[in-house]
PDB file of C-alpha atoms in Angstrom:
ATOM      1  CA  MET S 107      45.699 -14.912 -26.781  1.00  0.00           C
ATOM      2  CA  ALA S 108      46.882 -11.311 -27.000  1.00  0.00           C
ATOM      3  CA  LEU S 109      44.514 -10.684 -29.894  1.00  0.00           C
ATOM      4  CA  ASP S 110      41.616 -12.085 -27.858  1.00  0.00           C
ATOM      5  CA  GLU S 111      42.520  -9.817 -24.936  1.00  0.00           C
ATOM      6  CA  LEU S 112      42.779  -6.762 -27.193  1.00  0.00           C
ATOM      7  CA  ASN S 113      39.480  -7.609 -28.840  1.00  0.00           C
ATOM      8  CA  PHE S 114      37.955  -8.115 -25.397  1.00  0.00           C
ATOM      9  CA  MET S 115      39.223  -4.732 -24.187  1.00  0.00           C
ATOM     10  CA  SER S 116      37.827  -2.906 -27.211  1.00  0.00           C
ATOM     11  CA  ASN S 117      34.321  -4.385 -26.919  1.00  0.00           C
ATOM     12  CA  LYS S 118      31.826  -2.933 -24.510  1.00  0.00           C
ATOM     13  CA  ALA S 119      29.907  -5.233 -22.195  1.00  0.00           C
ATOM     14  CA  VAL S 120      26.929  -6.703 -23.978  1.00  0.00           C
ATOM     15  CA  ASN S 121      23.677  -7.140 -22.045  1.00  0.00           C
ATOM     16  CA  GLY S 122      25.203  -5.616 -18.932  1.00  0.00           C
ATOM     17  CA  GLY S 123      27.471  -8.640 -18.326  1.00  0.00           C
ATOM     18  CA  TRP S 124      29.997  -8.754 -15.541  1.00  0.00           C
ATOM     19  CA  PHE S 125      33.702  -8.217 -16.187  1.00  0.00           C
ATOM     20  CA  LEU S 126      34.740 -11.647 -14.911  1.00  0.00           C
ATOM     21  CA  GLU S 127      32.094 -13.400 -16.980  1.00  0.00           C
ATOM     22  CA  LYS S 128      33.363 -11.702 -20.141  1.00  0.00           C
ATOM     23  CA  LEU S 129      36.923 -12.489 -19.180  1.00  0.00           C
ATOM     24  CA  ASP S 130      36.063 -16.164 -18.653  1.00  0.00           C
ATOM     25  CA  LYS S 131      34.284 -16.341 -22.008  1.00  0.00           C
ATOM     26  CA  ASN S 132      37.227 -14.797 -23.894  1.00  0.00           C
ATOM     27  CA  LEU S 133      40.054 -16.916 -22.470  1.00  0.00           C
ATOM     28  CA  HIS S 134      39.650 -19.854 -24.844  1.00  0.00           C
ATOM     29  CA  GLY S 135      43.261 -20.634 -25.655  1.00  0.00           C
ATOM     30  CA  SER S 136      44.563 -21.285 -22.143  1.00  0.00           C
ATOM     31  CA  LYS S 137      41.715 -23.520 -20.930  1.00  0.00           C
ATOM     32  CA  SER S 138      40.866 -27.076 -21.800  1.00  0.00           C
ATOM     33  CA  MET S 139      37.394 -27.910 -23.068  1.00  0.00           C
ATOM     34  CA  ALA S 140      36.376 -29.422 -19.718  1.00  0.00           C
ATOM     35  CA  GLU S 141      37.448 -26.288 -17.869  1.00  0.00           C
ATOM     36  CA  GLU S 142      35.623 -24.068 -20.355  1.00  0.00           C
ATOM     37  CA  LYS S 143      32.451 -26.147 -20.007  1.00  0.00           C
ATOM     38  CA  LYS S 144      32.725 -25.875 -16.238  1.00  0.00           C
ATOM     39  CA  ILE S 145      33.174 -22.100 -16.472  1.00  0.00           C
ATOM     40  CA  LEU S 146      30.193 -21.794 -18.823  1.00  0.00           C
ATOM     41  CA  ARG S 147      28.125 -24.009 -16.508  1.00  0.00           C
ATOM     42  CA  ASP S 148      29.068 -21.792 -13.546  1.00  0.00           C
ATOM     43  CA  ILE S 149      28.157 -18.680 -15.532  1.00  0.00           C
ATOM     44  CA  LYS S 150      24.777 -20.156 -16.493  1.00  0.00           C
ATOM     45  CA  ILE S 151      24.119 -21.133 -12.869  1.00  0.00           C
ATOM     46  CA  GLN S 152      24.968 -17.586 -11.766  1.00  0.00           C
ATOM     47  CA  GLN S 153      22.623 -16.159 -14.387  1.00  0.00           C
ATOM     48  CA  LYS S 154      19.825 -18.487 -13.261  1.00  0.00           C
ATOM     49  CA  GLU S 155      20.425 -17.455  -9.660  1.00  0.00           C
ATOM     50  CA  LYS S 156      20.190 -13.819 -10.741  1.00  0.00           C
ATOM     51  CA  ASP S 157      16.915 -14.546 -12.521  1.00  0.00           C
ATOM     52  CA  VAL S 158      15.587 -16.361  -9.454  1.00  0.00           C
ATOM     53  CA  ALA S 159      16.800 -13.539  -7.224  1.00  0.00           C
ATOM     54  CA  SER S 160      15.055 -10.965  -9.405  1.00  0.00           C
ATOM     55  CA  PHE S 161      11.909 -13.106  -9.355  1.00  0.00           C
ATOM     56  CA  LYS S 162      12.116 -13.342  -5.568  1.00  0.00           C
ATOM     57  CA  SER S 163      12.666  -9.601  -5.323  1.00  0.00           C
ATOM     58  CA  LEU S 164       9.586  -9.056  -7.500  1.00  0.00           C
ATOM     59  CA  GLU S 165       7.581 -11.315  -5.211  1.00  0.00           C
ATOM     60  CA  VAL S 166       8.865  -9.372  -2.207  1.00  0.00           C
ATOM     61  CA  LEU S 167       7.937  -6.094  -3.888  1.00  0.00           C
ATOM     62  CA  LYS S 168       4.458  -7.394  -4.710  1.00  0.00           C
ATOM     63  CA  GLU S 169       4.015  -8.545  -1.119  1.00  0.00           C
ATOM     64  CA  MET S 170       5.215  -5.186   0.206  1.00  0.00           C
ATOM     65  CA  ALA S 171       2.838  -3.346  -2.126  1.00  0.00           C
ATOM     66  CA  HIS S 172      -0.022  -5.583  -0.977  1.00  0.00           C
ATOM     67  CA  ARG S 173       0.837  -4.911   2.678  1.00  0.00           C
ATOM     68  CA  TYR S 174       1.037  -1.168   1.981  1.00  0.00           C
ATOM     69  CA  ARG S 175      -2.387  -1.192   0.303  1.00  0.00           C
ATOM     70  CA  ARG S 176      -3.829  -3.245   3.166  1.00  0.00           C
ATOM     71  CA  VAL S 177      -2.414  -0.842   5.797  1.00  0.00           C
ATOM     72  CA  LYS S 178      -3.728   2.171   3.867  1.00  0.00           C
ATOM     73  CA  HIS S 179      -7.137   0.504   3.582  1.00  0.00           C
ATOM     74  CA  ILE S 180      -7.194  -0.162   7.330  1.00  0.00           C
ATOM     75  CA  GLU S 181      -6.177   3.451   8.022  1.00  0.00           C
ATOM     76  CA  GLN S 182      -8.989   4.637   5.747  1.00  0.00           C
ATOM     77  CA  ILE S 183     -11.504   2.433   7.585  1.00  0.00           C
ATOM     78  CA  ILE S 184     -10.281   3.800  10.929  1.00  0.00           C
ATOM     79  CA  ARG S 185     -10.664   7.384   9.658  1.00  0.00           C
ATOM     80  CA  GLN S 186     -14.177   6.614   8.424  1.00  0.00           C
ATOM     81  CA  ASN S 187     -15.063   5.007  11.754  1.00  0.00           C
ATOM     82  CA  ASN S 188     -13.692   8.030  13.616  1.00  0.00           C
ATOM     83  CA  TYR S 189     -15.738  10.299  11.352  1.00  0.00           C
ATOM     84  CA  ILE S 190     -18.890   8.246  11.922  1.00  0.00           C
ATOM     85  CA  ASN S 191     -18.189   8.020  15.660  1.00  0.00           C
ATOM     86  CA  GLY S 192     -17.798  11.807  15.746  1.00  0.00           C
ATOM     87  CA  TRP S 193     -21.208  12.239  14.125  1.00  0.00           C
ATOM     88  CA  LEU S 194     -22.743   9.663  16.474  1.00  0.00           C
ATOM     89  CA  LYS S 195     -21.322  11.508  19.493  1.00  0.00           C
ATOM     90  CA  LEU S 196     -22.676  14.774  18.123  1.00  0.00           C
ATOM     91  CA  GLY S 197     -26.086  13.154  17.590  1.00  0.00           C
ATOM     92  CA  LYS S 198     -26.093  11.836  21.171  1.00  0.00           C
ATOM     93  CA  GLU S 199     -25.149  15.266  22.514  1.00  0.00           C
ATOM     94  CA  ILE S 200     -27.959  16.892  20.507  1.00  0.00           C
ATOM     95  CA  GLU S 201     -30.404  14.269  21.781  1.00  0.00           C
ATOM     96  CA  GLN S 202     -29.296  14.836  25.387  1.00  0.00           C
ATOM     97  CA  PHE S 203     -29.580  18.598  24.939  1.00  0.00           C
ATOM     98  CA  HIS S 204     -33.071  18.146  23.482  1.00  0.00           C
ATOM     99  CA  ILE S 205     -34.103  15.934  26.430  1.00  0.00           C
ATOM    100  CA  GLN S 206     -32.760  18.507  28.896  1.00  0.00           C
ATOM    101  CA  LEU S 207     -34.630  21.263  27.070  1.00  0.00           C
ATOM    102  CA  ILE S 208     -37.894  19.289  27.202  1.00  0.00           C
ATOM    103  CA  GLU S 209     -37.354  18.542  30.907  1.00  0.00           C
ATOM    104  CA  ARG S 210     -36.785  22.240  31.655  1.00  0.00           C
ATOM    105  CA  ALA S 211     -39.827  23.231  29.663  1.00  0.00           C
ATOM    106  CA  PHE S 212     -41.921  20.598  31.434  1.00  0.00           C
ATOM    107  CA  LYS S 213     -40.702  21.760  34.858  1.00  0.00           C
ATOM    108  CA  GLU S 214     -41.380  25.385  33.925  1.00  0.00           C
ATOM    109  CA  ASN S 215     -44.861  24.484  32.705  1.00  0.00           C
ATOM    110  CA  ILE S 216     -45.555  22.703  35.980  1.00  0.00           C
ATOM    111  CA  SER S 217     -44.266  25.642  37.944  1.00  0.00           C
ATOM    112  CA  ILE S 218     -46.290  28.050  35.776  1.00  0.00           C
ATOM    113  CA  TYR S 219     -49.340  25.823  36.167  1.00  0.00           C
ATOM    114  CA  GLU S 220     -48.851  25.669  39.926  1.00  0.00           C
ATOM    115  CA  SER S 221     -48.350  29.410  40.158  1.00  0.00           C
ATOM    116  CA  LEU S 222     -51.490  30.044  38.064  1.00  0.00           C
ATOM    117  CA  LYS S 223     -53.406  27.571  40.175  1.00  0.00           C
ATOM    118  CA  LYS S 224     -52.197  29.326  43.309  1.00  0.00           C
ATOM    119  CA  THR S 225     -53.134  32.779  42.001  1.00  0.00           C
ATOM    120  CA  ILE S 226     -56.583  31.545  40.965  1.00  0.00           C
ATOM    121  CA  LYS S 227     -57.112  30.058  44.438  1.00  0.00           C
ATOM    122  CA  ASP S 228     -55.996  33.324  45.976  1.00  0.00           C
ATOM    123  CA  GLN S 229     -58.400  35.273  43.785  1.00  0.00           C
ATOM    124  CA  ILE S 230     -61.249  32.945  44.661  1.00  0.00           C
ATOM    125  CA  LYS S 231     -60.612  33.411  48.365  1.00  0.00           C
TER     126      LYS S 231
END
């Protein structure tokens, strides 16, 4: 027993194992075979739970990455829509300005035409 404990203390943890797991594996002399099998079964169950937990955490990470990409994609679409909407607003403003310019020119032409017509009538009289 003492030799097992000394040997256990001198060895470093292999595969990143936990202290209690290594302790349970190295206490052979004081346990019966049934108890050792139970301890090994518990250790294997814990390892499986760790594997499942890491798998679940990977799934969570994948889902979070997917959500992040989806949010970024939506933000990009919103920016593009804002950009397009900005250009559409600018186009509408230019069109309105053009219409106003044509209306002014048309009114001025009418007023010029009327003034010319009036001056011609005055000259004829």
